[in-house]
């Protein structure tokens, strides 16, 4: 074969390799380093006063399981804490911001004064975090035998102050008898970690309808609906009905009780 054709073939091979490397970097550049942030820790037990099940250790257990699963898939994982210690919110944010191009996932469990409150919620703040919130939420909801409380845009400190895509997932209510009992089992915490990992990896998951009680009330401008095939926000007008007022009041109480995470 003439040298001219050999040179062209060599150049084409180099171009193909370079293109593959570029595509790989593009696909994984913002997701191969994951910052896992298990909520609370140390003297901050999490939850509400008198809560029977501690939140801090459940968050840590799910976080450590998630680390193992992600590392097995080739991810670089940074933990904001990997033991029962208290890490201030600014320190958690500083850890996340020290890794440009990474992804930040904060793990929590919910609580409420009403034992019947249940379901999975996911939060984000930055617009570049919306698709990540959607992916994680769909996967966690699809693997949990509980309700879909939807996705919300909220300015929690660790979401507002981080400079990378950031999501906070509430893995169910520890104050709910059923969800609390599930959280006490290692197998369910492994399931939660596995579904969060699938969400981080943007694995497909079926969409589930919202909790019936949430479908029938106005949820305010921060609520984000997740349709079957696309991601959109629902900005409904605030309702003055008594039912809407009760829902808003209940949500406000719950967030005040988790004020240590704001």
C-alpha positions as a printed NumPy array, in Angstrom:
array([[  0.   ,   0.   ,   0.   ],
       [  1.435,   3.452,  -0.942],
       [  2.773,   5.607,   1.927],
       [  0.107,   8.238,   1.181],
       [ -2.725,   5.824,   1.982],
       [ -0.914,   4.496,   5.035],
       [ -0.561,   8.028,   6.362],
       [ -4.24 ,   8.776,   5.776],
       [ -5.25 ,   5.567,   7.531],
       [ -2.978,   6.46 ,  10.442],
       [ -4.525,   9.92 ,  10.672],
       [ -8.057,   8.519,  10.556],
       [ -7.208,   6.069,  13.342],
       [ -5.814,   8.857,  15.5  ],
       [ -8.895,  10.966,  14.809],
       [-11.213,   8.11 ,  15.789],
       [ -9.33 ,   7.55 ,  19.052],
       [ -9.345,  11.272,  19.845],
       [-13.072,  11.468,  19.125],
       [-13.779,   8.511,  21.406],
       [-11.757,  10.085,  24.223],
       [-13.573,  13.389,  23.746],
       [-16.967,  11.723,  23.81 ],
       [-16.057,   9.774,  26.932],
       [-14.842,  12.912,  28.691],
       [-17.983,  14.751,  27.665],
       [-20.252,  11.981,  28.889],
       [-18.545,  11.477,  32.223],
       [-16.745,  14.75 ,  32.896],
       [-19.406,  16.101,  35.26 ],
       [-20.38 ,  12.831,  36.868],
       [-17.294,  10.725,  37.543],
       [-16.599,  12.482,  40.847],
       [-19.474,  12.265,  43.301],
       [-19.635,  14.106,  46.61 ],
       [-21.833,  12.119,  49.014],
       [-23.197,  14.147,  51.921],
       [-24.839,  12.056,  54.666],
       [-26.994,  14.501,  56.623],
       [-26.577,  15.438,  60.293],
       [-24.052,  13.546,  62.467],
       [-22.429,  13.841,  65.868],
       [-24.598,  15.76 ,  68.303],
       [-27.029,  16.562,  65.471],
       [-29.255,  13.49 ,  65.553],
       [-31.681,  14.825,  62.974],
       [-35.447,  14.632,  63.028],
       [-37.778,  16.049,  65.67 ],
       [-37.422,  15.969,  69.479],
       [-38.304,  12.563,  70.863],
       [-38.065,  10.864,  67.48 ],
       [-37.578,   7.144,  68.062],
       [-35.411,   6.387,  65.031],
       [-32.213,   8.382,  64.646],
       [-31.755,   9.994,  61.246],
       [-28.005,  10.613,  61.319],
       [-26.953,   6.957,  61.328],
       [-29.434,   5.973,  58.621],
       [-28.111,   8.742,  56.381],
       [-24.54 ,   7.598,  56.971],
       [-25.348,   3.944,  56.331],
       [-27.037,   4.711,  53.004],
       [-24.164,   7.031,  52.101],
       [-21.511,   4.389,  52.758],
       [-23.458,   1.822,  50.767],
       [-23.79 ,   4.321,  47.926],
       [-20.032,   4.948,  48.021],
       [-19.326,   1.235,  47.667],
       [-21.689,   0.87 ,  44.716],
       [-20.364,   3.912,  42.88 ],
       [-16.723,   2.994,  43.412],
       [-17.457,  -0.475,  42.049],
       [-18.712,   1.264,  38.899],
       [-15.54 ,   3.309,  38.533],
       [-16.595,   6.559,  40.161],
       [-14.402,   8.713,  42.347],
       [-16.284,   9.281,  45.603],
       [-15.71 ,  11.966,  48.228],
       [-17.611,  11.786,  51.53 ],
       [-18.383,  14.914,  53.541],
       [-18.374,  12.551,  56.515],
       [-17.763,   8.822,  56.831],
       [-18.272,   8.477,  60.574],
       [-20.564,   9.804,  63.307],
       [-19.206,  13.355,  63.426],
       [-20.858,  16.739,  63.015],
       [-19.807,  18.637,  59.901],
       [-21.002,  22.276,  59.698],
       [-22.952,  23.198,  56.589],
       [-20.298,  25.674,  55.307],
       [-17.693,  22.904,  55.553],
       [-19.895,  20.527,  53.552],
       [-20.269,  23.188,  50.876],
       [-16.529,  23.91 ,  50.885],
       [-15.794,  20.218,  50.339],
       [-18.182,  20.117,  47.377],
       [-16.841,  23.314,  45.813],
       [-13.275,  22.   ,  46.039],
       [-14.142,  19.586,  43.219],
       [-15.243,  21.545,  40.127],
       [-17.165,  19.376,  37.714],
       [-18.293,  16.957,  40.439],
       [-21.855,  16.125,  41.488],
       [-23.151,  16.634,  45.037],
       [-25.786,  14.324,  46.542],
       [-27.066,  14.978,  50.076],
       [-28.863,  12.086,  51.773],
       [-31.593,  12.597,  54.366],
       [-34.693,  11.015,  55.854],
       [-37.829,  13.006,  56.534],
       [-39.848,  13.601,  59.696],
       [-43.184,  15.102,  60.684],
       [-45.356,  15.525,  63.746],
       [-48.082,  13.569,  61.935],
       [-47.314,   9.839,  61.821],
       [-49.274,   9.43 ,  58.604],
       [-46.906,  11.657,  56.587],
       [-44.995,   9.468,  54.143],
       [-43.226,   9.3  ,  50.817],
       [-40.095,  10.271,  48.913],
       [-39.15 ,  13.878,  48.128],
       [-36.211,  15.24 ,  46.151],
       [-34.891,  18.819,  46.161],
       [-32.658,  20.907,  43.935],
       [-31.902,  24.628,  43.523],
       [-29.59 ,  25.249,  40.569],
       [-31.117,  24.893,  37.122],
       [-28.29 ,  22.565,  36.074],
       [-29.366,  20.179,  38.836],
       [-32.934,  19.662,  37.616],
       [-32.261,  16.658,  35.385],
       [-30.191,  14.996,  38.111],
       [-33.022,  15.517,  40.6  ],
       [-35.441,  13.986,  38.124],
       [-33.25 ,  10.939,  37.522],
       [-32.573,  10.255,  41.204],
       [-36.17 ,  10.849,  42.218],
       [-37.635,   8.537,  39.609],
       [-35.273,   5.738,  40.525],
       [-35.738,   6.022,  44.284],
       [-39.518,   6.223,  43.99 ],
       [-39.602,   3.264,  41.607],
       [-37.689,   1.12 ,  44.102],
       [-39.522,   2.195,  47.254],
       [-42.889,   0.737,  48.324],
       [-44.078,   4.167,  49.39 ],
       [-45.531,   7.378,  47.989],
       [-44.197,   9.848,  45.432],
       [-44.159,  13.317,  47.005],
       [-42.493,  14.86 ,  43.976],
       [-39.569,  17.183,  43.327],
       [-39.218,  20.672,  44.759],
       [-36.916,  23.592,  44.091],
       [-35.739,  24.912,  47.457],
       [-32.854,  27.076,  48.586],
       [-31.444,  24.776,  51.257],
       [-27.963,  25.899,  52.264],
       [-26.11 ,  22.938,  50.731],
       [-28.032,  23.371,  47.47 ],
       [-27.865,  27.146,  47.313],
       [-24.176,  27.562,  48.157],
       [-22.664,  24.739,  46.115],
       [-21.233,  25.668,  42.711],
       [-21.793,  22.219,  41.18 ],
       [-24.969,  20.255,  40.34 ],
       [-26.518,  19.383,  43.708],
       [-29.485,  17.342,  44.877],
       [-30.934,  16.529,  48.294],
       [-33.016,  13.364,  48.543],
       [-35.383,  12.609,  51.428],
       [-35.572,   8.818,  51.611],
       [-38.858,   8.567,  53.504],
       [-40.334,   9.522,  56.876],
       [-38.731,   7.943,  59.931],
       [-41.762,   9.149,  61.896],
       [-44.026,   6.987,  59.737],
       [-44.431,   3.473,  61.229],
       [-44.103,   1.696,  57.899],
       [-41.272,   3.746,  56.427],
       [-39.473,   3.865,  59.761],
       [-39.566,   0.068,  60.003],
       [-38.232,  -0.231,  56.455],
       [-35.364,   2.161,  57.202],
       [-34.318,  -0.054,  60.108],
       [-33.571,  -2.945,  57.743],
       [-30.204,  -3.24 ,  56.025],
       [-31.821,  -4.654,  52.887],
       [-33.991,  -1.571,  52.389],
       [-31.077,   0.805,  52.97 ],
       [-29.159,  -1.176,  50.359],
       [-32.1  ,  -0.76 ,  47.983],
       [-32.142,   2.991,  48.572],
       [-28.405,   3.219,  47.897],
       [-28.791,   1.159,  44.753],
       [-31.598,   3.319,  43.405],
       [-29.727,   6.537,  44.148],
       [-26.718,   5.084,  42.317],
       [-28.946,   4.281,  39.339],
       [-30.214,   7.842,  39.383],
       [-26.692,   9.276,  39.44 ],
       [-25.842,   7.057,  36.467],
       [-28.998,   8.3  ,  34.688],
       [-30.478,   4.834,  34.433],
       [-34.083,   4.787,  33.164],
       [-36.866,   4.298,  35.656],
       [-40.659,   4.312,  35.376],
       [-42.546,   7.372,  36.534],
       [-45.064,   6.989,  39.351],
       [-48.002,   9.326,  40.041],
       [-47.929,  11.792,  42.892],
       [-49.407,  11.001,  46.265],
       [-53.167,  11.502,  45.953],
       [-53.274,  14.152,  48.676],
       [-50.651,  16.197,  46.811],
       [-52.443,  16.006,  43.482],
       [-55.546,  17.665,  44.893],
       [-54.009,  20.769,  46.45 ],
       [-52.026,  23.771,  45.281],
       [-48.366,  23.213,  46.03 ],
       [-46.958,  26.65 ,  45.264],
       [-44.312,  27.796,  42.803],
       [-41.548,  25.588,  44.146],
       [-43.229,  22.315,  43.234],
       [-41.977,  20.471,  40.159],
       [-44.081,  17.88 ,  38.392],
       [-42.318,  14.992,  36.642],
       [-44.348,  13.786,  33.651],
       [-43.804,  10.383,  32.105],
       [-41.422,  11.456,  29.346],
       [-40.351,  15.036,  29.998],
       [-39.324,  17.368,  32.809],
       [-41.425,  20.469,  33.501],
       [-42.383,  22.76 ,  36.332],
       [-45.891,  23.255,  37.549],
       [-46.454,  26.805,  38.765],
       [-50.023,  26.779,  39.996],
       [-51.667,  29.687,  41.747],
       [-51.846,  29.513,  45.519],
       [-55.183,  28.188,  46.657],
       [-57.108,  29.803,  49.495],
       [-58.975,  26.654,  50.331],
       [-58.76 ,  25.242,  53.83 ],
       [-57.284,  22.034,  52.5  ],
       [-54.443,  23.91 ,  50.805],
       [-53.845,  25.897,  53.994],
       [-53.518,  22.712,  56.018],
       [-51.02 ,  21.246,  53.517],
       [-48.94 ,  24.436,  53.524],
       [-48.988,  24.629,  57.321],
       [-47.915,  20.993,  57.649],
       [-45.049,  21.49 ,  55.179],
       [-43.887,  24.612,  57.013],
       [-43.834,  22.816,  60.363],
       [-41.82 ,  19.97 ,  58.924],
       [-39.213,  22.301,  57.424],
       [-38.881,  24.272,  60.653],
       [-38.137,  21.016,  62.454],
       [-35.338,  20.341,  59.978],
       [-33.994,  23.895,  60.278],
       [-30.52 ,  22.647,  61.139],
       [-30.168,  21.664,  57.473],
       [-31.08 ,  25.12 ,  56.091]])
